[in-house]
PDB file of C-alpha atoms in Angstrom:
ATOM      1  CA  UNK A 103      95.707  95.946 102.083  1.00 47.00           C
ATOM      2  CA  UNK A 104      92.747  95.652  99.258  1.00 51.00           C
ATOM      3  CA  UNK A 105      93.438  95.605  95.562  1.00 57.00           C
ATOM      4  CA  UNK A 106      90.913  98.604  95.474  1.00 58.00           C
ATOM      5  CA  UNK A 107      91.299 101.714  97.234  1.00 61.00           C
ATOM      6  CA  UNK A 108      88.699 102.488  99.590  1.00 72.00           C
ATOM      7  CA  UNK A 109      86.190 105.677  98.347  1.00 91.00           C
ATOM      8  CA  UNK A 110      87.408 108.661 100.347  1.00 90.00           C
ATOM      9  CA  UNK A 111      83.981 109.376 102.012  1.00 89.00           C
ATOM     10  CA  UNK A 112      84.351 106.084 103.579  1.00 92.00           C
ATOM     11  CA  UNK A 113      87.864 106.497 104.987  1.00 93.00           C
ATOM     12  CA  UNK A 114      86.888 109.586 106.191  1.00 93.00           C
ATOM     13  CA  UNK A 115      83.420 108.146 107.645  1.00 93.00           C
ATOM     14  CA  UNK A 116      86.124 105.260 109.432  1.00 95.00           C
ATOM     15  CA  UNK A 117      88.434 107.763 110.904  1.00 95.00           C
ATOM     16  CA  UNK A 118      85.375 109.777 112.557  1.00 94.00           C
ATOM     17  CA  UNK A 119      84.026 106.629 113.986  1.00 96.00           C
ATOM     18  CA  UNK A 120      87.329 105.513 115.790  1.00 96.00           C
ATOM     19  CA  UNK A 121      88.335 108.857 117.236  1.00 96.00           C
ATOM     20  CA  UNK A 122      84.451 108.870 118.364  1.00 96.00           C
ATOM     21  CA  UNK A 123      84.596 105.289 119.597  1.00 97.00           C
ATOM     22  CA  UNK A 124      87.763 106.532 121.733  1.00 97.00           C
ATOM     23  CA  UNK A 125      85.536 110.017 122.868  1.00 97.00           C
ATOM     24  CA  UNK A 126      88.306 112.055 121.229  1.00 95.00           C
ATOM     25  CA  UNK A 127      85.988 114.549 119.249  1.00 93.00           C
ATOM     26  CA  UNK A 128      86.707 117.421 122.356  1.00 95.00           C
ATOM     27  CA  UNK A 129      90.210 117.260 120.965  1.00 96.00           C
ATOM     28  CA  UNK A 130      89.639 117.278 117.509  1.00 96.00           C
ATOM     29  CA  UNK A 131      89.180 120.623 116.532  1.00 97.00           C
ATOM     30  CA  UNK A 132      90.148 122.642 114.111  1.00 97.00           C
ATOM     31  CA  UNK A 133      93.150 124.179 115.781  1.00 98.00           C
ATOM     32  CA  UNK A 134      94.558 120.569 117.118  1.00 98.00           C
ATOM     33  CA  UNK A 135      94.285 119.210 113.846  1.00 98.00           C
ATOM     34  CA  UNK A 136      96.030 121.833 111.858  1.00 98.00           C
ATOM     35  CA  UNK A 137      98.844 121.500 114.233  1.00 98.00           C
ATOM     36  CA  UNK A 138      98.953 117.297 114.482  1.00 98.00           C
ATOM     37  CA  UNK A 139      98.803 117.886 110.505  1.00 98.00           C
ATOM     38  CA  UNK A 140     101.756 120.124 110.369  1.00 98.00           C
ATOM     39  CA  UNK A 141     103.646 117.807 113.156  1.00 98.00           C
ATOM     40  CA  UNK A 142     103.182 114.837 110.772  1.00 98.00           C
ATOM     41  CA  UNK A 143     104.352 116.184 107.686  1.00 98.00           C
ATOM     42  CA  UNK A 144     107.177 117.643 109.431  1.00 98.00           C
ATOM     43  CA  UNK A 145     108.169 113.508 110.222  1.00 98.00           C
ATOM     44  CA  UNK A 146     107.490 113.041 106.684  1.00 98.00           C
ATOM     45  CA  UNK A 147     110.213 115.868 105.844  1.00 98.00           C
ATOM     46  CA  UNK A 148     112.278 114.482 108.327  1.00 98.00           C
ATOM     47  CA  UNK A 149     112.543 110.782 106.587  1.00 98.00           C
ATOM     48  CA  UNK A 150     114.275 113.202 103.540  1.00 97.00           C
ATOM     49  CA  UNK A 151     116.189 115.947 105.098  1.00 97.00           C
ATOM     50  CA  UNK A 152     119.416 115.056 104.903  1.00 97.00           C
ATOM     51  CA  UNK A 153     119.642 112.954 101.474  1.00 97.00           C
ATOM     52  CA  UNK A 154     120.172 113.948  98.216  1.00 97.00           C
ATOM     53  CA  UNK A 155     118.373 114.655  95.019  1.00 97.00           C
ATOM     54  CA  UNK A 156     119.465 111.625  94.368  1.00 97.00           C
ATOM     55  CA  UNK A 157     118.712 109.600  97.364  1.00 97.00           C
ATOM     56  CA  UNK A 158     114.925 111.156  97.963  1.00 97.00           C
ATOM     57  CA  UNK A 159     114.287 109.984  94.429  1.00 97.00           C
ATOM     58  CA  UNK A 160     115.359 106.198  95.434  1.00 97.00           C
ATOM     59  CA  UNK A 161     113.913 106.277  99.502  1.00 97.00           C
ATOM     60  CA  UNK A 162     110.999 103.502  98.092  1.00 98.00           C
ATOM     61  CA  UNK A 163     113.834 100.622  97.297  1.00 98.00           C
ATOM     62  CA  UNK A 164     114.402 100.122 101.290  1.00 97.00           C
ATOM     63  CA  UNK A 165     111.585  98.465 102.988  1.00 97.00           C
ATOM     64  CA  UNK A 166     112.063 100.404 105.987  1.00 97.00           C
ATOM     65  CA  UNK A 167     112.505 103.460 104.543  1.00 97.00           C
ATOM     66  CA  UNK A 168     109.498 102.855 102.441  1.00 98.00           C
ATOM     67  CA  UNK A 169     107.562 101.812 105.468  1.00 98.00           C
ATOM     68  CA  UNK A 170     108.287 104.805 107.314  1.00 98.00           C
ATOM     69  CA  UNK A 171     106.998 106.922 104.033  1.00 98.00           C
ATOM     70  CA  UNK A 172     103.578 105.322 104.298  1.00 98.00           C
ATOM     71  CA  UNK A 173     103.161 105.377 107.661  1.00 98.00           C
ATOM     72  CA  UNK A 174     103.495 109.307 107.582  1.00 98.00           C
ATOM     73  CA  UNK A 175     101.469 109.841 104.394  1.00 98.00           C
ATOM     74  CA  UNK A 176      98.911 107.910 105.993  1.00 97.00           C
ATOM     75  CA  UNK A 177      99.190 110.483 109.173  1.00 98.00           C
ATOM     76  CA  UNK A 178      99.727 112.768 107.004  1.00 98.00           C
ATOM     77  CA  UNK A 179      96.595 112.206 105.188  1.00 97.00           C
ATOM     78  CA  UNK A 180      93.946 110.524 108.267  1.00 97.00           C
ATOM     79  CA  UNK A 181      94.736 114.181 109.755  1.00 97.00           C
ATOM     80  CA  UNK A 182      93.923 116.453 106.580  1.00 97.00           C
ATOM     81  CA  UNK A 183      90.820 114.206 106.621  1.00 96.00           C
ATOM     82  CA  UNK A 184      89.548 114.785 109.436  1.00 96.00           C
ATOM     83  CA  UNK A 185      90.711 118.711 109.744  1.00 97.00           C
ATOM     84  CA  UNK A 186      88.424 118.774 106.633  1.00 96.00           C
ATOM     85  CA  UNK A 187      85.431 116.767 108.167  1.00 95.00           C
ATOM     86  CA  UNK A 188      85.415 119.147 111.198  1.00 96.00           C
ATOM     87  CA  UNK A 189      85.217 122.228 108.962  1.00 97.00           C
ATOM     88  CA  UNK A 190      82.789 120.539 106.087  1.00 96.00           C
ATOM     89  CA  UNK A 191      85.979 120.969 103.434  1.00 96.00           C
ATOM     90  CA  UNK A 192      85.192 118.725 100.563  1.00 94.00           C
ATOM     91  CA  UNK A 193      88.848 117.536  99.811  1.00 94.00           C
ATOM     92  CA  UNK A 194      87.953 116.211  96.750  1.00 94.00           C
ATOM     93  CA  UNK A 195      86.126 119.679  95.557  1.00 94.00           C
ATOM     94  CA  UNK A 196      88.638 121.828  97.306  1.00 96.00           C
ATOM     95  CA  UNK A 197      91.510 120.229  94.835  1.00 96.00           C
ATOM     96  CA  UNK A 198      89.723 120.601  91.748  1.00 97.00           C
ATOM     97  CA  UNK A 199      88.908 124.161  91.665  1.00 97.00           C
ATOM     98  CA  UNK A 200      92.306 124.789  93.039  1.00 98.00           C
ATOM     99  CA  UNK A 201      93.640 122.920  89.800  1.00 97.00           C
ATOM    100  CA  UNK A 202      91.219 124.565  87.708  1.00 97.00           C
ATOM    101  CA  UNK A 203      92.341 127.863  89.142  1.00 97.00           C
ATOM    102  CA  UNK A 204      95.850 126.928  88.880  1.00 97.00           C
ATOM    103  CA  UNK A 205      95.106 126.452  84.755  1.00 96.00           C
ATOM    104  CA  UNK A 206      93.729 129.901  84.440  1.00 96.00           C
ATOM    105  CA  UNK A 207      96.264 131.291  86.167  1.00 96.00           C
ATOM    106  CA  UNK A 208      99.677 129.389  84.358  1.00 96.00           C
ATOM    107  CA  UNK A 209      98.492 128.387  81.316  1.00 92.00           C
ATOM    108  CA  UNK A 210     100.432 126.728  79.595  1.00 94.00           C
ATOM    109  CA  UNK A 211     103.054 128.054  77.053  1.00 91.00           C
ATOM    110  CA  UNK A 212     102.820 128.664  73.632  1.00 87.00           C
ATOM    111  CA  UNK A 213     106.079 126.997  72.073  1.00 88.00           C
ATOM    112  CA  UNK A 214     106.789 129.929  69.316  1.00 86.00           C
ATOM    113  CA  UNK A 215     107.391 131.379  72.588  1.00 79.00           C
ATOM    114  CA  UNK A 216     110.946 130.299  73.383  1.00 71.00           C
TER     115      UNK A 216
END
């Protein structure tokens, strides 16, 4: 692991080189991706469905347990990746406008309000 995350673009450029070195671009489309997306976060879910409030909020003190969380965020997120490559999303973009729009849309309250 580096001290410096890696820039996005170049993640993103790694993943499409290793499912291309492996000829798996027939399989990657948009449709496949979604659903290997939604598969993976449902094994994220899976790590917390049974605990508690408690016990979610404390799943990072075990090393397994933590190990298993970053293994699936990393699925998690080398599949939204490449779901976006295919379709020319800009993730990046795509989560700043929807924050922006978010803003407009629950601003926040005025405190004389309560």
């Amino acid at each position: 692991m580096t001290d410096h995350p890696q820039d996005l673009a170049v993640l993103q450029r790694r993943l499409v080189e290793f499912a291309a070195a492996r000829h798996w671009q027939p399989y990657h489309t948009p449709k496949n991706l979604v659903a290997a997306l939604s598969v993976e976060a449902g094994e994220l879910v899976e790590i917390f469905q049974w605990l508690t409030p408690e016990q979610s909020a404390g799943v990072m003190a075990d090393p397994d347990t933590a190990h298993r969380v970053r293994d699936e965020v990393a699925d998690v997120l080398a599949y939204l990746l490449q779901f976006c490559e295919v379709l020319g999303v800009d993730p990046l973009a795509a989560l700043e406008a929807k924050i922006e729009r978010n803003e407009s849309r629950f601003p926040v309250p005025d405190p004389r309000d309560d």
